[in-house]
């Protein structure tokens, strides 16, 4: 075909070629990335691959090109179990459970009140 | 533009007539209004998913096709440092294509269907990649200005409502900032170099000026609007607003190098709006409909890659594995 590009010219492409449609899929793997030793391994995306080894190779290319990486994990998408988004309401009241938070337990006021009372009683006695 | 949200009249009409379950629709819309993201497993209006597939798919194709004009310059890079940067950039673009195809797949269209639609001409990609990269200065201009325009578009879209697309865009924008910096570096080297280097840079800018104005799509007064797409945070800024932001950020960076744009009417008004001559919107339409300088070549190269790589994919295929839609 007529092109200014020497590399394309060498391919001697025929633009009228009919391409056979691809209908079969490689399966997908969910990719998890660990940035540093000691850090959590977090989900970053997916790759298409025929087996776990190829999935790791692809994951390295897509998610480990720059910055720091200590490790990558891949898991077949079909092996991941999740709650449905309809079930999201089961977590709705969790933020209300403040008795699970350290900040819920405030004793300073009570201590001060107690100390004031002690002091007052001590002064009364003397 | 990258992922076009310009509707045909027929589509705009359909968007306003498709009837959805009002209760679910309200929950969906109020979630978006609260600034929350939509995830793949959530209920969503048919048109929301359809428009997103089209937009993300076009964006993905643009990344893949966009790597073609640059890819052929790898062997002709002027030095080793530039060659390393260009290889890295081209690899990034393909990586971005992968991220975006994944995001579109979560909406139910498989990657193979998208690739088939690219080859058959059913899906589009950004118009800007139907122009040739004639000299090394084109690589500098693509790296700086085409990527600059893409970043304007992508940063805005990353504030959208669909979780997987936003996550992909955040990663992409981070990597694109390297493309932009190396492109600027390249432009500055040419502009501050020999007479010949300045001349090829000026020539490249002259040829890319109009395609760059076309990049963000037709003027607002010519394009079909959809209130719904704005409300659903699929489209976040108008074509004219994005174009103006681009001109505001990049024109001064070219002018300071004593390089000009081939438009005597290009200037910023007191109200902050850039004025420019009509960039020939008929040309834009012609190129989108297949009659650009490189449309045939781009698709021919993709077809070649598809055919030449087929035996590898077939050899790898494990027919007992069942494909499932990716999760996130």
Coordinates of N, CA, C and O in Angstrom, one line a residue, chain B residues 91-151:
Chain B
X91 N 5.1 1.5 24.8 CA 4.7 0.3 25.6 C 3.6 0.8 26.6 O 2.6 0.1 26.8
X92 N 3.7 2.0 27.1 CA 2.7 2.6 28.0 C 1.3 2.7 27.3 O 0.3 2.3 27.8
X93 N 1.4 3.1 26.0 CA 0.1 3.3 25.3 C -0.6 2.0 25.1 O -1.8 1.9 25.3
X94 N 0.1 0.9 24.8 CA -0.5 -0.4 24.7 C -1.0 -0.8 26.0 O -2.1 -1.4 26.1
X95 N -0.2 -0.6 27.1 CA -0.7 -0.9 28.4 C -2.0 -0.2 28.8 O -2.9 -0.8 29.4
X96 N -2.1 1.1 28.4 CA -3.3 1.8 28.6 C -4.5 1.2 27.9 O -5.6 1.2 28.4
X97 N -4.2 0.8 26.6 CA -5.3 0.1 25.9 C -5.8 -1.1 26.7 O -7.0 -1.3 26.8
X98 N -4.8 -1.9 27.2 CA -5.2 -3.1 28.0 C -6.1 -2.7 29.2 O -7.1 -3.3 29.5
X99 N -5.7 -1.6 29.9 CA -6.5 -1.2 31.1 C -7.9 -0.8 30.7 O -8.8 -1.1 31.4
X100 N -7.9 -0.1 29.6 CA -9.3 0.4 29.2 C -10.1 -0.7 28.6 O -11.4 -0.7 28.9
X101 N -9.6 -1.6 27.8 CA -10.4 -2.7 27.4 C -11.0 -3.4 28.6 O -12.1 -3.8 28.6
X102 N -10.1 -3.6 29.6 CA -10.6 -4.3 30.8 C -11.8 -3.6 31.5 O -12.8 -4.2 31.9
X103 N -11.7 -2.2 31.5 CA -12.8 -1.4 32.1 C -14.0 -1.6 31.3 O -15.1 -1.8 31.8
X104 N -13.9 -1.6 30.0 CA -15.1 -1.8 29.1 C -15.7 -3.2 29.3 O -16.9 -3.4 29.2
X105 N -14.8 -4.2 29.4 CA -15.3 -5.5 29.6 C -16.2 -5.7 30.8 O -17.0 -6.6 30.8
X106 N -15.9 -5.0 31.9 CA -16.7 -5.1 33.1 C -18.2 -4.8 32.7 O -19.1 -5.1 33.5
X107 N -18.4 -4.1 31.6 CA -19.8 -3.8 31.2 C -20.4 -4.8 30.3 O -21.5 -4.6 29.8
X108 N -19.7 -5.9 30.0 CA -20.3 -7.0 29.3 C -19.9 -7.2 27.8 O -20.3 -8.1 27.2
X109 N -19.1 -6.3 27.3 CA -18.6 -6.5 25.9 C -17.2 -7.1 26.0 O -16.4 -6.6 26.6
X110 N -17.0 -8.2 25.3 CA -15.7 -8.9 25.4 C -14.7 -8.2 24.6 O -15.0 -7.4 23.7
X111 N -13.4 -8.4 25.0 CA -12.3 -7.8 24.3 C -12.3 -8.2 22.9 O -12.0 -7.3 22.0
X112 N -12.6 -9.4 22.6 CA -12.5 -9.9 21.2 C -13.6 -9.2 20.3 O -13.3 -8.8 19.2
X113 N -14.8 -9.0 20.9 CA -15.8 -8.2 20.2 C -15.3 -6.8 19.9 O -15.6 -6.3 18.8
X114 N -14.7 -6.2 20.8 CA -14.2 -4.8 20.6 C -13.1 -4.8 19.5 O -13.1 -4.0 18.6
X115 N -12.2 -5.8 19.5 CA -11.1 -5.8 18.5 C -11.7 -6.1 17.1 O -11.3 -5.5 16.1
X116 N -12.7 -7.0 17.1 CA -13.4 -7.3 15.8 C -14.0 -6.0 15.3 O -14.0 -5.7 14.1
X117 N -14.7 -5.2 16.2 CA -15.4 -4.0 15.7 C -14.4 -2.9 15.3 O -14.7 -2.1 14.4
X118 N -13.2 -2.9 15.8 CA -12.2 -2.0 15.4 C -11.8 -2.3 13.9 O -11.7 -1.5 13.0
X119 N -11.5 -3.6 13.7 CA -11.1 -4.1 12.4 C -12.1 -3.9 11.3 O -11.8 -3.6 10.2
X120 N -13.4 -4.1 11.7 CA -14.4 -4.0 10.7 C -14.8 -2.5 10.5 O -15.6 -2.2 9.6
X121 N -14.3 -1.6 11.3 CA -14.6 -0.2 11.1 C -15.9 0.2 11.9 O -16.3 1.4 11.8
X122 N -16.5 -0.7 12.6 CA -17.7 -0.4 13.3 C -17.4 0.6 14.5 O -18.2 1.4 14.8
X123 N -16.3 0.3 15.2 CA -16.0 1.3 16.2 C -14.9 2.2 15.8 O -14.0 1.9 15.0
X124 N -14.9 3.4 16.3 CA -14.0 4.5 15.9 C -12.9 4.6 16.9 O -12.9 4.0 18.0
X125 N -11.9 5.4 16.5 CA -10.8 5.8 17.4 C -10.6 7.3 17.1 O -11.1 7.8 16.2
X126 N -9.7 7.9 18.0 CA -9.5 9.3 17.8 C -9.0 9.7 16.4 O -8.0 9.1 15.9
X127 N -9.6 10.7 15.8 CA -9.3 11.2 14.5 C -7.9 11.6 14.3 O -7.3 11.5 13.3
X128 N -7.3 12.0 15.4 CA -5.9 12.6 15.4 C -4.9 11.6 14.9 O -3.9 11.9 14.3
X129 N -5.2 10.3 15.1 CA -4.2 9.3 14.7 C -4.4 8.8 13.2 O -3.7 7.9 12.8
X130 N -5.2 9.5 12.5 CA -5.3 9.3 11.0 C -4.4 10.2 10.2 O -4.5 10.3 9.0
X131 N -3.5 10.9 10.9 CA -2.5 11.8 10.3 C -1.1 11.2 10.4 O -0.8 10.5 11.4
X132 N -0.3 11.4 9.4 CA 1.0 10.8 9.4 C 2.1 11.5 10.2 O 1.9 12.7 10.5
X133 N 3.0 10.7 10.7 CA 4.2 11.3 11.4 C 5.4 11.3 10.4 O 6.1 10.4 10.2
X134 N 5.5 12.5 9.7 CA 6.4 12.6 8.6 C 7.9 12.7 9.0 O 8.8 12.1 8.4
X135 N 8.1 13.4 10.1 CA 9.5 13.7 10.5 C 9.6 13.4 12.0 O 8.6 13.2 12.7
X136 N 10.9 13.4 12.5 CA 11.1 13.2 14.0 C 10.3 14.3 14.8 O 9.9 14.1 15.9
X137 N 10.2 15.5 14.2 CA 9.5 16.6 14.9 C 8.0 16.3 15.1 O 7.4 16.7 16.1
X138 N 7.5 15.4 14.3 CA 6.1 15.0 14.5 C 6.0 14.2 15.8 O 5.0 14.3 16.6
X139 N 7.0 13.4 16.1 CA 7.1 12.6 17.3 C 7.1 13.6 18.5 O 6.4 13.3 19.6
X140 N 7.9 14.6 18.4 CA 7.9 15.6 19.5 C 6.6 16.3 19.7 O 6.1 16.4 20.8
X141 N 5.9 16.6 18.6 CA 4.6 17.3 18.7 C 3.5 16.4 19.2 O 2.7 16.8 20.0
X142 N 3.6 15.1 18.7 CA 2.6 14.2 19.3 C 2.8 14.0 20.8 O 1.9 14.1 21.6
X143 N 4.1 13.8 21.2 CA 4.4 13.6 22.6 C 3.9 14.7 23.5 O 3.4 14.5 24.6
X144 N 4.1 16.0 23.0 CA 3.8 17.1 23.8 C 2.3 17.5 23.6 O 1.6 17.6 24.6
X145 N 1.9 17.8 22.4 CA 0.6 18.4 22.2 C -0.6 17.4 22.1 O -1.6 17.6 22.7
X146 N -0.4 16.3 21.4 CA -1.5 15.3 21.4 C -1.7 14.7 22.7 O -2.8 14.5 23.2
X147 N -0.5 14.3 23.4 CA -0.7 13.8 24.8 C -1.2 14.9 25.7 O -2.0 14.5 26.6
X148 N -0.8 16.1 25.5 CA -1.3 17.2 26.3 C -2.8 17.3 26.2 O -3.6 17.4 27.2
X149 N -3.3 17.2 25.0 CA -4.8 17.3 24.7 C -5.5 16.1 25.4 O -6.5 16.2 26.0
X150 N -4.8 14.9 25.2 CA -5.4 13.7 25.8 C -5.5 13.8 27.3 O -6.5 13.4 27.9
X151 N -4.5 14.4 27.9 CA -4.5 14.5 29.4 C -5.6 15.4 29.9 O -6.3 15.1 30.9

